[in-house]
Short mmCIF file of N, CA and C in Angstrom, two decimals:
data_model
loop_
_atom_site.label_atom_id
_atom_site.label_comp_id
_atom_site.label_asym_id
_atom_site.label_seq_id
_atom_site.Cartn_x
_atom_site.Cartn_y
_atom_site.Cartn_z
N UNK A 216 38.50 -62.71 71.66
CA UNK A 216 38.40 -62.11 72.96
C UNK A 216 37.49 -60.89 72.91
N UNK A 217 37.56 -60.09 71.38
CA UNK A 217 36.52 -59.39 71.70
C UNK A 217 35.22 -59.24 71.91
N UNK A 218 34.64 -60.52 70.81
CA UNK A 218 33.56 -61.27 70.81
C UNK A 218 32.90 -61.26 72.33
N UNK A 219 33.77 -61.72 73.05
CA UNK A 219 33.95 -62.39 74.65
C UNK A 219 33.88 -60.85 75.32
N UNK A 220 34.56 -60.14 75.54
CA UNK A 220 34.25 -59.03 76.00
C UNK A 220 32.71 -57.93 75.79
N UNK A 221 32.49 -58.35 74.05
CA UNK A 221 31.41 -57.67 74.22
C UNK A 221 30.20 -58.08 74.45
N UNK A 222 30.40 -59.24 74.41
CA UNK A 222 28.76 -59.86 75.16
C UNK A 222 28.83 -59.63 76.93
N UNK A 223 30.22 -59.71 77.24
CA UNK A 223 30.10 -59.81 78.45
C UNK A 223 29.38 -57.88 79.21
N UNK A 224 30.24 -57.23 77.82
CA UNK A 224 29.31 -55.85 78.48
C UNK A 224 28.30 -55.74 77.88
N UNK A 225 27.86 -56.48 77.36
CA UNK A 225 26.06 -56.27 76.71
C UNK A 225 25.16 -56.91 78.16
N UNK A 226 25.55 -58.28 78.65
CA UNK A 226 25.37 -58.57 80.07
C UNK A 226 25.07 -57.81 81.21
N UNK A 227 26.38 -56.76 81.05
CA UNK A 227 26.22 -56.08 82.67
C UNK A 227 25.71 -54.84 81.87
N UNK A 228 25.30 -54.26 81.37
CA UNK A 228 24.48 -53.55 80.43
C UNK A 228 23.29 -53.72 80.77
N UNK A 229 22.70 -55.01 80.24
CA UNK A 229 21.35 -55.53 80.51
C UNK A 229 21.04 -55.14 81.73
N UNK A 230 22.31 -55.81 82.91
CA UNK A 230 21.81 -55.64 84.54
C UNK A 230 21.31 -54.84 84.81
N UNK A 231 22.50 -53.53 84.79
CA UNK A 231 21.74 -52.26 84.63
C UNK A 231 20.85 -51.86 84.62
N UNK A 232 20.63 -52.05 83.17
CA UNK A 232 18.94 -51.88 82.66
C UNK A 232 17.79 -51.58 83.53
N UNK A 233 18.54 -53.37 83.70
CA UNK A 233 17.23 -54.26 84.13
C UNK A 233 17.19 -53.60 86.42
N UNK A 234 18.16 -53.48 86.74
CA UNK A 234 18.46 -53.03 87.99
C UNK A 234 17.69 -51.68 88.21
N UNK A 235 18.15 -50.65 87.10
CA UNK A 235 17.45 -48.90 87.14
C UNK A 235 16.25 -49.52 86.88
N UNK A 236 15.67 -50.24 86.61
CA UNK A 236 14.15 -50.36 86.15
C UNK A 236 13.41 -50.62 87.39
N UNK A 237 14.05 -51.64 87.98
CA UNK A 237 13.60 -52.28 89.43
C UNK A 237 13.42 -51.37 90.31
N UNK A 238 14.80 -51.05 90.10
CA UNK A 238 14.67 -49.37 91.55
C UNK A 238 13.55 -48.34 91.30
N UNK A 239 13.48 -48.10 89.85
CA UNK A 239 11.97 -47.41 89.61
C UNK A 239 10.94 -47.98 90.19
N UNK A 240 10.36 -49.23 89.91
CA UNK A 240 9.60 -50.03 90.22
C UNK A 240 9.10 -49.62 91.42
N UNK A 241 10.15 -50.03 92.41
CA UNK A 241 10.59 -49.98 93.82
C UNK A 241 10.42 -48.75 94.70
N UNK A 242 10.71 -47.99 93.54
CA UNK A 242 10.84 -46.39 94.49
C UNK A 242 9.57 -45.93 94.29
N UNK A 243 8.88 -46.04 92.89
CA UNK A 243 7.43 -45.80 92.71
C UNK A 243 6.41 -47.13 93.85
N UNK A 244 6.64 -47.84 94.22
CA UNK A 244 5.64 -48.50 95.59
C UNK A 244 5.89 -47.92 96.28
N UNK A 245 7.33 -47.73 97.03
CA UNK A 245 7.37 -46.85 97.83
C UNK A 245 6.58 -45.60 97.92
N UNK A 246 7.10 -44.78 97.22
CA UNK A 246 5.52 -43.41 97.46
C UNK A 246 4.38 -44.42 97.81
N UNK A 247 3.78 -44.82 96.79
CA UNK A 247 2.79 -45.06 96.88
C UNK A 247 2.12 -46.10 98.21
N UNK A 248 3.08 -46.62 98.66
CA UNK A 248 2.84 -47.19 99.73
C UNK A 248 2.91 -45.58 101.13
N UNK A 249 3.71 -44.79 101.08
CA UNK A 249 3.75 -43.50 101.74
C UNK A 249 2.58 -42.54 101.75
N UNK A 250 1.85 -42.59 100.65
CA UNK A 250 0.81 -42.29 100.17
C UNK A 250 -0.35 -43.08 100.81
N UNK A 251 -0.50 -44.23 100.95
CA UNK A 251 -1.53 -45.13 101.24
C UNK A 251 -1.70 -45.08 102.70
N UNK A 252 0.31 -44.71 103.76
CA UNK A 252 -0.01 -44.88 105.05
C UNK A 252 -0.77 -43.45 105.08
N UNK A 253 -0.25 -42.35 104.50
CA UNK A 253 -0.75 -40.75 105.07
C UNK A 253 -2.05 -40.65 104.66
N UNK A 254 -3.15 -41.26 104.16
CA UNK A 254 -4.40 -41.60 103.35
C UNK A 254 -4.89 -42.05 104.69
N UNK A 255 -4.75 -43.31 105.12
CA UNK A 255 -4.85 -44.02 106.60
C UNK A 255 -4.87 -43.22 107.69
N UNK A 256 -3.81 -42.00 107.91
CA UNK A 256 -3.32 -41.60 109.09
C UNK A 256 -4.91 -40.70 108.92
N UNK A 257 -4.37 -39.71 107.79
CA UNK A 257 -5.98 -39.03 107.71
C UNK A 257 -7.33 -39.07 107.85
N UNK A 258 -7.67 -40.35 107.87
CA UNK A 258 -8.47 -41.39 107.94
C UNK A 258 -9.19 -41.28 109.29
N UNK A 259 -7.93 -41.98 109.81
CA UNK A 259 -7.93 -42.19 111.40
C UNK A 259 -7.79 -40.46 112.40
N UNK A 260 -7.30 -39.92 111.67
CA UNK A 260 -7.41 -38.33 112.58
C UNK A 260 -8.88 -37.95 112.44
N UNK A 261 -9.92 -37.90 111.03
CA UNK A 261 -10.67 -37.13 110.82
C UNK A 261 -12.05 -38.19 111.86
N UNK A 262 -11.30 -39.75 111.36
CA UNK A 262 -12.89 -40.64 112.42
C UNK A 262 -12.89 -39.70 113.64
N UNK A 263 -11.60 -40.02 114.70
CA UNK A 263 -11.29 -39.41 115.72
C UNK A 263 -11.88 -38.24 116.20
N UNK A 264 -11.67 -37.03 114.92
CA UNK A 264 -12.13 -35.81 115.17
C UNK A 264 -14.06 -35.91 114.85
N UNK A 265 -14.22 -37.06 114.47
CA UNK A 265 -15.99 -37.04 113.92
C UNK A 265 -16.57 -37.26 115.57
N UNK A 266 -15.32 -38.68 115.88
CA UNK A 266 -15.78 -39.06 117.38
C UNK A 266 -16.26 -37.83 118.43
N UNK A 267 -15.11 -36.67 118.60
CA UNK A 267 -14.79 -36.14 119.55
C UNK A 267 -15.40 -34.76 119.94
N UNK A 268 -16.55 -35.00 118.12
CA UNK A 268 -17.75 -33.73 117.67
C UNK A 268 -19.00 -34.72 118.35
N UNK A 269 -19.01 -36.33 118.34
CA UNK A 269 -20.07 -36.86 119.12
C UNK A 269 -19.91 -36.80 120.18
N UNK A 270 -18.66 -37.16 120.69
CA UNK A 270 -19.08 -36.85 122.05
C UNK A 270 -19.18 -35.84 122.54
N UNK A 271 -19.40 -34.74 122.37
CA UNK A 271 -19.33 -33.31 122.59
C UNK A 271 -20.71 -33.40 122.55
N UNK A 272 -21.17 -33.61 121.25
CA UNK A 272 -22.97 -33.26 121.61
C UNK A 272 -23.89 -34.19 122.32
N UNK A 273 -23.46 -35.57 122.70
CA UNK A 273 -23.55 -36.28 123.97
C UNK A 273 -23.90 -35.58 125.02
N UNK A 274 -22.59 -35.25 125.57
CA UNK A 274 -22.03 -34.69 126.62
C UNK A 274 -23.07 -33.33 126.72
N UNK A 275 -23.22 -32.54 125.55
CA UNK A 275 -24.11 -30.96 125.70
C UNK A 275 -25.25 -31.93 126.02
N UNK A 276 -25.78 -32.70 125.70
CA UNK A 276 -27.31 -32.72 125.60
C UNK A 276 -27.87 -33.16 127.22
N UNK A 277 -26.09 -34.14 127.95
CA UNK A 277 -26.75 -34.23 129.03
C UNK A 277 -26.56 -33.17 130.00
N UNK A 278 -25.54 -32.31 129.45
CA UNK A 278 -25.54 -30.97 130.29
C UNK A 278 -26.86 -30.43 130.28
N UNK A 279 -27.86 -30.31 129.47
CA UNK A 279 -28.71 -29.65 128.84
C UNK A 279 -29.83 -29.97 130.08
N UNK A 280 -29.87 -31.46 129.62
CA UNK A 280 -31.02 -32.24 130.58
C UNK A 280 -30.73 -33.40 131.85
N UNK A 281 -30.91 -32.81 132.85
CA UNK A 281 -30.71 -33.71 133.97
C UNK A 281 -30.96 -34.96 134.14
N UNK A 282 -31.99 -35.21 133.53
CA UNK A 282 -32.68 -36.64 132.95
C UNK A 282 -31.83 -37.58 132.28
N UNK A 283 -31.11 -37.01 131.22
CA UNK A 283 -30.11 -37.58 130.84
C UNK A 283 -29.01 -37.33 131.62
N UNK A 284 -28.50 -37.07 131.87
CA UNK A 284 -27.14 -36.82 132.94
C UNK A 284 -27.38 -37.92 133.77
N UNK A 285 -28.47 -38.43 134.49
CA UNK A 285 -28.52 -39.68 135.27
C UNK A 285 -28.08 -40.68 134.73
N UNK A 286 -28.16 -40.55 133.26
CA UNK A 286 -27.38 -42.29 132.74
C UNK A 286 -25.68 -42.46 132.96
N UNK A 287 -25.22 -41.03 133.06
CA UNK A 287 -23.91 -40.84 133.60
C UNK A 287 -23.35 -40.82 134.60
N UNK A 288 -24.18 -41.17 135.15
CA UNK A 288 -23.87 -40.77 136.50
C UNK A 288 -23.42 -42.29 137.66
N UNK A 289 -22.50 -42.49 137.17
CA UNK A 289 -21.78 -43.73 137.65
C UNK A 289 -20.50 -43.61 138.72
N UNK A 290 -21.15 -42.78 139.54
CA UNK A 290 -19.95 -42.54 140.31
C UNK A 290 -20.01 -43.18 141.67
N UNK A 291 -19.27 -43.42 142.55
CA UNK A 291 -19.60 -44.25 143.93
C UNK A 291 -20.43 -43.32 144.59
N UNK A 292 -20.50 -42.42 144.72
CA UNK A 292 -21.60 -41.17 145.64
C UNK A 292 -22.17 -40.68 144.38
N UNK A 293 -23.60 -40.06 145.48
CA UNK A 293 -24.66 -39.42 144.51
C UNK A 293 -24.17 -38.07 144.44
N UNK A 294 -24.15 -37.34 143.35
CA UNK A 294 -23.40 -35.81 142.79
C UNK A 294 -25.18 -35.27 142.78
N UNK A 295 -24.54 -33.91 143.11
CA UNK A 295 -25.91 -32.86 142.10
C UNK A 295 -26.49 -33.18 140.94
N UNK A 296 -27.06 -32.02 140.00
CA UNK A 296 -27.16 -31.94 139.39
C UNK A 296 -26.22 -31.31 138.76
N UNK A 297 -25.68 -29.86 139.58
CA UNK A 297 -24.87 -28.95 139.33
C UNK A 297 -23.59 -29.51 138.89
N UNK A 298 -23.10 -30.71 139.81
CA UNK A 298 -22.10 -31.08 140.42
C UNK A 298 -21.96 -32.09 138.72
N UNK A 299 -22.95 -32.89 138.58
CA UNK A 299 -22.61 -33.55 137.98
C UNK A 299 -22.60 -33.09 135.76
N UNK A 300 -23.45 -31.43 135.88
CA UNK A 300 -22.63 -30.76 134.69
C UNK A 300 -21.31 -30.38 134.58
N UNK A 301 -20.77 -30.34 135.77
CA UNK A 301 -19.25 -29.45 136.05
C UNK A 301 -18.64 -30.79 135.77
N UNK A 302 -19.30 -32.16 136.14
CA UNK A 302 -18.27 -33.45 135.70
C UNK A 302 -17.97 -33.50 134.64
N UNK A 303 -19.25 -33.47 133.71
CA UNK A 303 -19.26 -33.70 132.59
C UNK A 303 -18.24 -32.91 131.54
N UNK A 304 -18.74 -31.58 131.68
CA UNK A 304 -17.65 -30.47 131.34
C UNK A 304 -16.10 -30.94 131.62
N UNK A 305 -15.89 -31.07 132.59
CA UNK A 305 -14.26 -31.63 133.19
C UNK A 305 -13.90 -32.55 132.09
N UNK A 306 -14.97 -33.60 132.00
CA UNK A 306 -14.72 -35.02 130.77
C UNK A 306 -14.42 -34.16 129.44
N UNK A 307 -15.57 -33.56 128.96
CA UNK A 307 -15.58 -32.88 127.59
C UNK A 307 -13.93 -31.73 127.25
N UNK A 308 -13.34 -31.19 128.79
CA UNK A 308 -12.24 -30.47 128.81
C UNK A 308 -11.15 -31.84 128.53
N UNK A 309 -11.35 -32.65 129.37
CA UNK A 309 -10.09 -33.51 129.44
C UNK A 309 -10.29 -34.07 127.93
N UNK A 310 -11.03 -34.99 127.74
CA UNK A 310 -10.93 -35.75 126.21
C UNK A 310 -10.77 -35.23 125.42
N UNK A 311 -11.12 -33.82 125.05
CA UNK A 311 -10.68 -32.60 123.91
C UNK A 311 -9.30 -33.04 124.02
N UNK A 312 -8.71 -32.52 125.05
CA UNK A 312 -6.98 -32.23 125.07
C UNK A 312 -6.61 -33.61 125.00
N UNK A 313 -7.07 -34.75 125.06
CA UNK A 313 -6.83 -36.22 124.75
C UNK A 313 -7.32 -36.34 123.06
N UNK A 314 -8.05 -35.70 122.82
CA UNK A 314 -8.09 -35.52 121.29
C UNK A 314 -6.82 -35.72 120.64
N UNK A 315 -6.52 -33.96 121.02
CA UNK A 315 -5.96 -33.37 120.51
C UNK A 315 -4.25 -33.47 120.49
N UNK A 316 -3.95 -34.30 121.75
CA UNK A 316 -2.70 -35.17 121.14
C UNK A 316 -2.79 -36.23 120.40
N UNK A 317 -3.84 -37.38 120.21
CA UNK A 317 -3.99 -38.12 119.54
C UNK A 317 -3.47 -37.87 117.87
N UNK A 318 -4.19 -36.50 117.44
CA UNK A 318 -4.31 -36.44 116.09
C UNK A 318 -2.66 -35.42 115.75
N UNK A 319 -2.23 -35.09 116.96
CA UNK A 319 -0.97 -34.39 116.96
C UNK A 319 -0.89 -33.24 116.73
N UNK A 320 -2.09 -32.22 117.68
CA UNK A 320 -2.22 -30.81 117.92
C UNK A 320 -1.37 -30.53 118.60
N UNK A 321 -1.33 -30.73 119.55
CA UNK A 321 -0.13 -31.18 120.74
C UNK A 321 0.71 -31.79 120.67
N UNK A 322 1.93 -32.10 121.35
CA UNK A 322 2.37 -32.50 122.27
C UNK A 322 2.27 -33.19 123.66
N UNK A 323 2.96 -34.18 123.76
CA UNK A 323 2.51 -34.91 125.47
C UNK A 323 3.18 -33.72 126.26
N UNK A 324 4.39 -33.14 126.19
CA UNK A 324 4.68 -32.08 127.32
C UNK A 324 4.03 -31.16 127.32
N UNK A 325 2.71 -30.34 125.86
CA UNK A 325 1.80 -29.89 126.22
C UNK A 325 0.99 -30.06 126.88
N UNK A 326 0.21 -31.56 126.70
CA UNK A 326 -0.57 -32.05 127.39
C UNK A 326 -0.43 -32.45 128.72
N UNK A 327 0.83 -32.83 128.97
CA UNK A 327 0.94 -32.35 130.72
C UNK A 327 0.96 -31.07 130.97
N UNK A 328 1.03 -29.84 130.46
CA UNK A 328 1.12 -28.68 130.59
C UNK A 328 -0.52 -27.92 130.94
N UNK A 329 -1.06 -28.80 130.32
CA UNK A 329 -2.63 -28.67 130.37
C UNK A 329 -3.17 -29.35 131.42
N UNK A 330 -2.38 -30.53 131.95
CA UNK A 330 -2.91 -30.99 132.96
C UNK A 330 -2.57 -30.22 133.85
N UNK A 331 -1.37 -29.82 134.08
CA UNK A 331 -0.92 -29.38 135.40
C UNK A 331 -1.58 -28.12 135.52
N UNK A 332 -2.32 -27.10 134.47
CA UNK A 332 -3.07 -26.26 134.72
C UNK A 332 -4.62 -26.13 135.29
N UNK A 333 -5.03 -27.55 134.65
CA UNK A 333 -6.90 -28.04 135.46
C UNK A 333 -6.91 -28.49 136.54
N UNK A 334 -5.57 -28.93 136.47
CA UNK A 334 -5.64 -29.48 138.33
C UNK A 334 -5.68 -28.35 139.10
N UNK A 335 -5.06 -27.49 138.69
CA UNK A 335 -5.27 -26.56 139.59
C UNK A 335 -6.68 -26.06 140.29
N UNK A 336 -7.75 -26.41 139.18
CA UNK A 336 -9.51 -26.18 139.78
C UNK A 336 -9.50 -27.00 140.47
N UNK A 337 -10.33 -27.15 141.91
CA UNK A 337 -10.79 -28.08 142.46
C UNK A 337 -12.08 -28.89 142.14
N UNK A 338 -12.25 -28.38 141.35
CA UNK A 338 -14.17 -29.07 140.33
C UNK A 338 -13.27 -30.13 139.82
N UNK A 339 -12.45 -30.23 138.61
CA UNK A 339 -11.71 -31.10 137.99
C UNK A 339 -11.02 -31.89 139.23
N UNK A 340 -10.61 -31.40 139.65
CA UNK A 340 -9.97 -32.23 140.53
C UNK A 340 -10.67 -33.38 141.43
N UNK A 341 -11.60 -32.73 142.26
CA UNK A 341 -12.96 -33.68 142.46
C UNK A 341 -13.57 -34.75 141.72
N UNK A 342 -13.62 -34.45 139.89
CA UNK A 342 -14.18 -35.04 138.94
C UNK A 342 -13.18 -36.05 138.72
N UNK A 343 -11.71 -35.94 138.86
CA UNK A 343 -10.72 -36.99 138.71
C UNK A 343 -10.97 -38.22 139.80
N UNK A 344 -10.90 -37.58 140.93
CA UNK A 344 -11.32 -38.45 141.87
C UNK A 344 -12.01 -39.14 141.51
N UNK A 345 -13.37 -38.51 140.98
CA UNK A 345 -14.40 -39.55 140.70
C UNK A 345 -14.40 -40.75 140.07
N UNK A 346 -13.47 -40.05 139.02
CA UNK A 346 -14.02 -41.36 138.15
C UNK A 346 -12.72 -41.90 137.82
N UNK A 347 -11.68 -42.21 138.90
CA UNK A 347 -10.49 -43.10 139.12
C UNK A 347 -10.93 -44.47 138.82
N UNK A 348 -12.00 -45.13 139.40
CA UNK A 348 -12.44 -46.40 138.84
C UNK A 348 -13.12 -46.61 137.68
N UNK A 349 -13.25 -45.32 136.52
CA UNK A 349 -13.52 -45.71 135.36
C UNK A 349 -12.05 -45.69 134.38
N UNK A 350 -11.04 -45.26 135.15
CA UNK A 350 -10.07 -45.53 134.37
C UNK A 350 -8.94 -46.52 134.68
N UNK A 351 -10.13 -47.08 135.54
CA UNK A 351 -8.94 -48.56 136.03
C UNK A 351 -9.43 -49.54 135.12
N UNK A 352 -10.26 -49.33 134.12
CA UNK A 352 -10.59 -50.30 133.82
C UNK A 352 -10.11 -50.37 132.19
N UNK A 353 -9.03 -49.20 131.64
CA UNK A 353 -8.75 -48.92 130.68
C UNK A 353 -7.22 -50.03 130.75
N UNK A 354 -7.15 -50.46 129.36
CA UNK A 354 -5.63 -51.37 129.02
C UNK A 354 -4.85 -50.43 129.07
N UNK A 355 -4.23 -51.06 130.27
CA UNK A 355 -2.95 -50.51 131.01
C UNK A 355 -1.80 -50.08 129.91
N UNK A 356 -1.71 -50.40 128.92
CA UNK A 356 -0.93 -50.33 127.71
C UNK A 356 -1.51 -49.38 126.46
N UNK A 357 -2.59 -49.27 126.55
CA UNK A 357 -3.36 -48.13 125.62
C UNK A 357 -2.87 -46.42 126.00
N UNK A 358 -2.68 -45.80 125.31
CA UNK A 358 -2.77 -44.23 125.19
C UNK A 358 -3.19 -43.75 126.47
N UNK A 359 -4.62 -43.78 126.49
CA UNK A 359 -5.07 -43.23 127.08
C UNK A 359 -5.21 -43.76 128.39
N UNK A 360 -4.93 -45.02 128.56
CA UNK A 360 -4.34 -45.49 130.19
C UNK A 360 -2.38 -44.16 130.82
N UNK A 361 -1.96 -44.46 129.41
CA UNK A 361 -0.68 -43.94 129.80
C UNK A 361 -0.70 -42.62 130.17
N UNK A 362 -1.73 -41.64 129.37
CA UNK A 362 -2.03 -39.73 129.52
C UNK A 362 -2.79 -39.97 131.09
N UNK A 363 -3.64 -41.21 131.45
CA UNK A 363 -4.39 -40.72 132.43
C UNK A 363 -3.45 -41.11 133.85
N UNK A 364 -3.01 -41.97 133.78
CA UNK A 364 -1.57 -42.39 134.71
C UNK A 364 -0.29 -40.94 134.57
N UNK A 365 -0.10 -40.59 133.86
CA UNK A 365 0.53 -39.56 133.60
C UNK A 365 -0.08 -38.34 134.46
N UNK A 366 -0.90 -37.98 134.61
CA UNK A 366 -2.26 -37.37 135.14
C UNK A 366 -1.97 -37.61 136.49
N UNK A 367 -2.65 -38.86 136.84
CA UNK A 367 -2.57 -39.14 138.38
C UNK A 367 -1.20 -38.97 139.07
N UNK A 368 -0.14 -39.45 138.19
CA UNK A 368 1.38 -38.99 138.53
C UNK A 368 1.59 -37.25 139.22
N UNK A 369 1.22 -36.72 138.11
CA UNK A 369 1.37 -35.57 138.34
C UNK A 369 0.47 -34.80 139.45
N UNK A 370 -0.59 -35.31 139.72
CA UNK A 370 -1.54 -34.74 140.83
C UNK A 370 -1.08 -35.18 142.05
N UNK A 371 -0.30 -36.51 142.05
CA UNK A 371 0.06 -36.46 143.58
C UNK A 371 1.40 -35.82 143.46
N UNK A 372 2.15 -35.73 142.66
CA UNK A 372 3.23 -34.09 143.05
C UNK A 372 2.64 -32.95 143.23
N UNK A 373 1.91 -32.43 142.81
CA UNK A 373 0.94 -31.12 143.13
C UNK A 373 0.74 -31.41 144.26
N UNK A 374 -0.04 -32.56 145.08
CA UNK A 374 -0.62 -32.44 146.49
C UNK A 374 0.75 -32.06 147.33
N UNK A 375 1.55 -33.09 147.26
CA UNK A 375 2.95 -33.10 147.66
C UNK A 375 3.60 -31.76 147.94
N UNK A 376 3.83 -31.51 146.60
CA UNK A 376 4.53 -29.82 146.46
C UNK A 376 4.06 -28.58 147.73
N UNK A 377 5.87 -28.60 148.51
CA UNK A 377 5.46 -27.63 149.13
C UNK A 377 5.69 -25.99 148.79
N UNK A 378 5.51 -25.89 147.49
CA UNK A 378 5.52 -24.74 146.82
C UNK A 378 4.51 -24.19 146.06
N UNK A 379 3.64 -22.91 146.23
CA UNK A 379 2.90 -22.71 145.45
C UNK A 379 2.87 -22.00 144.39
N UNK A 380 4.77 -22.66 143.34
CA UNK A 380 4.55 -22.37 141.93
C UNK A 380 4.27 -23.81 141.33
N UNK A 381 2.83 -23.78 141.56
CA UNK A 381 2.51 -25.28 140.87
C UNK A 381 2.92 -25.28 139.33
N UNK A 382 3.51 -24.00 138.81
CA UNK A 382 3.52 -24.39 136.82
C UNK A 382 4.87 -24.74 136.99
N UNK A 383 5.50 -25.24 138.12
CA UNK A 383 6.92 -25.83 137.60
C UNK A 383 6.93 -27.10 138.75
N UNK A 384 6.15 -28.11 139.25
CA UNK A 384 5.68 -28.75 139.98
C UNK A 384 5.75 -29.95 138.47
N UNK A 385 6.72 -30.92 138.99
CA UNK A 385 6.51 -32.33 137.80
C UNK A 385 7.49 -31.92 136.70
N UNK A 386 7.78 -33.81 136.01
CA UNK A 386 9.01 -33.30 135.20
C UNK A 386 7.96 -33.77 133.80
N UNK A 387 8.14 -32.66 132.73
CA UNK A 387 7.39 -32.94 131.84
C UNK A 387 7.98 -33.61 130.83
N UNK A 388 7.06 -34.90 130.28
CA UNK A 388 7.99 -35.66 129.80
C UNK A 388 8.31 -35.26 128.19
N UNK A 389 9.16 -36.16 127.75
CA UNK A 389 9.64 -35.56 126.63
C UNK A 389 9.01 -36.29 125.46
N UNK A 390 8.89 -36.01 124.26
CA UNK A 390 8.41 -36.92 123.19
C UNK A 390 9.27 -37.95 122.23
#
């Protein structure tokens, strides 16, 4: 019987072993799989932030030159010139702060916090108008369909609101 007993704990011995080894195994992919997503995430923040340095100097160059600003200029009515740097600017203000939750500077209740403050200009506000049919054409299910719907939400409570403490006008949502 002892014979019998001690193979049987040389057995669950082995398991052991062989079990703590696995979980090493296991726990070392893990990091390293943790490692591989935060490698990715970084990845994807810094493209983002490369993007959001192009479109910026885009955007300056057609501020710069009117000539170029006409290729932008896709709006149902003809804008200034004036009219249509102050658009542009509005874009370069809004997509920053669309950046900048993306990569997780922010917050979305910041970023409504930011909205509910540009609405307050009537330039931006005008510029939203404008270009309502360039964001109908965004997947209704993407990000940036949801921040810009979020947006329009909140601007028709502002119109609405018969109070003029617009910084407490809208319920800001939560994350």
């Amino acid at each position: 019987m002892g014979a019998v007993a001690a193979a049987g704990m040389g057995m669950v011995t082995g398991a052991l072993v062989t079990l703590a080894t696995q979980r090493q195994a296991l726990d070392s992919l893990r990091r390293r799989l943790d490692h591989l997503e935060e490698t990715a995430q970084a990845q994807r923040d810094a493209n983002l932030a490369q993007q959001q340095r192009l479109h910026w100097e885009l955007l300056s160059k057609a501020m710069d030159d009117p000539e170029l600003a006409e290729v932008l200029d896709t709006y149902k009515e003809t804008v200034s010139a004036k009219k249509q740097r102050q658009f542009l600017f509005a874009n370069a203000l809004y997509t920053n702060a669309l950046c900048y939750y993306r990569i997780g500077n922010i917050s979305r209740e910041e970023f409504f916090g930011f909205a509910r403050g540009i609405l307050q200009n009537p330039i931006f506000r005008e510029y939203w108008y404008a270009t309502r049919p360039h964001r109908a054409t965004l997947i209704d299910t993407s990000e940036e369909a949801e921040l810009g719907q979020m947006v329009e939400d909140l601007l028709g409570q502002l119109e609405e609101a018969d109070s003029d403490e617009w910084w407490v006008v809208g319920e800001p949502p939560t994350d």
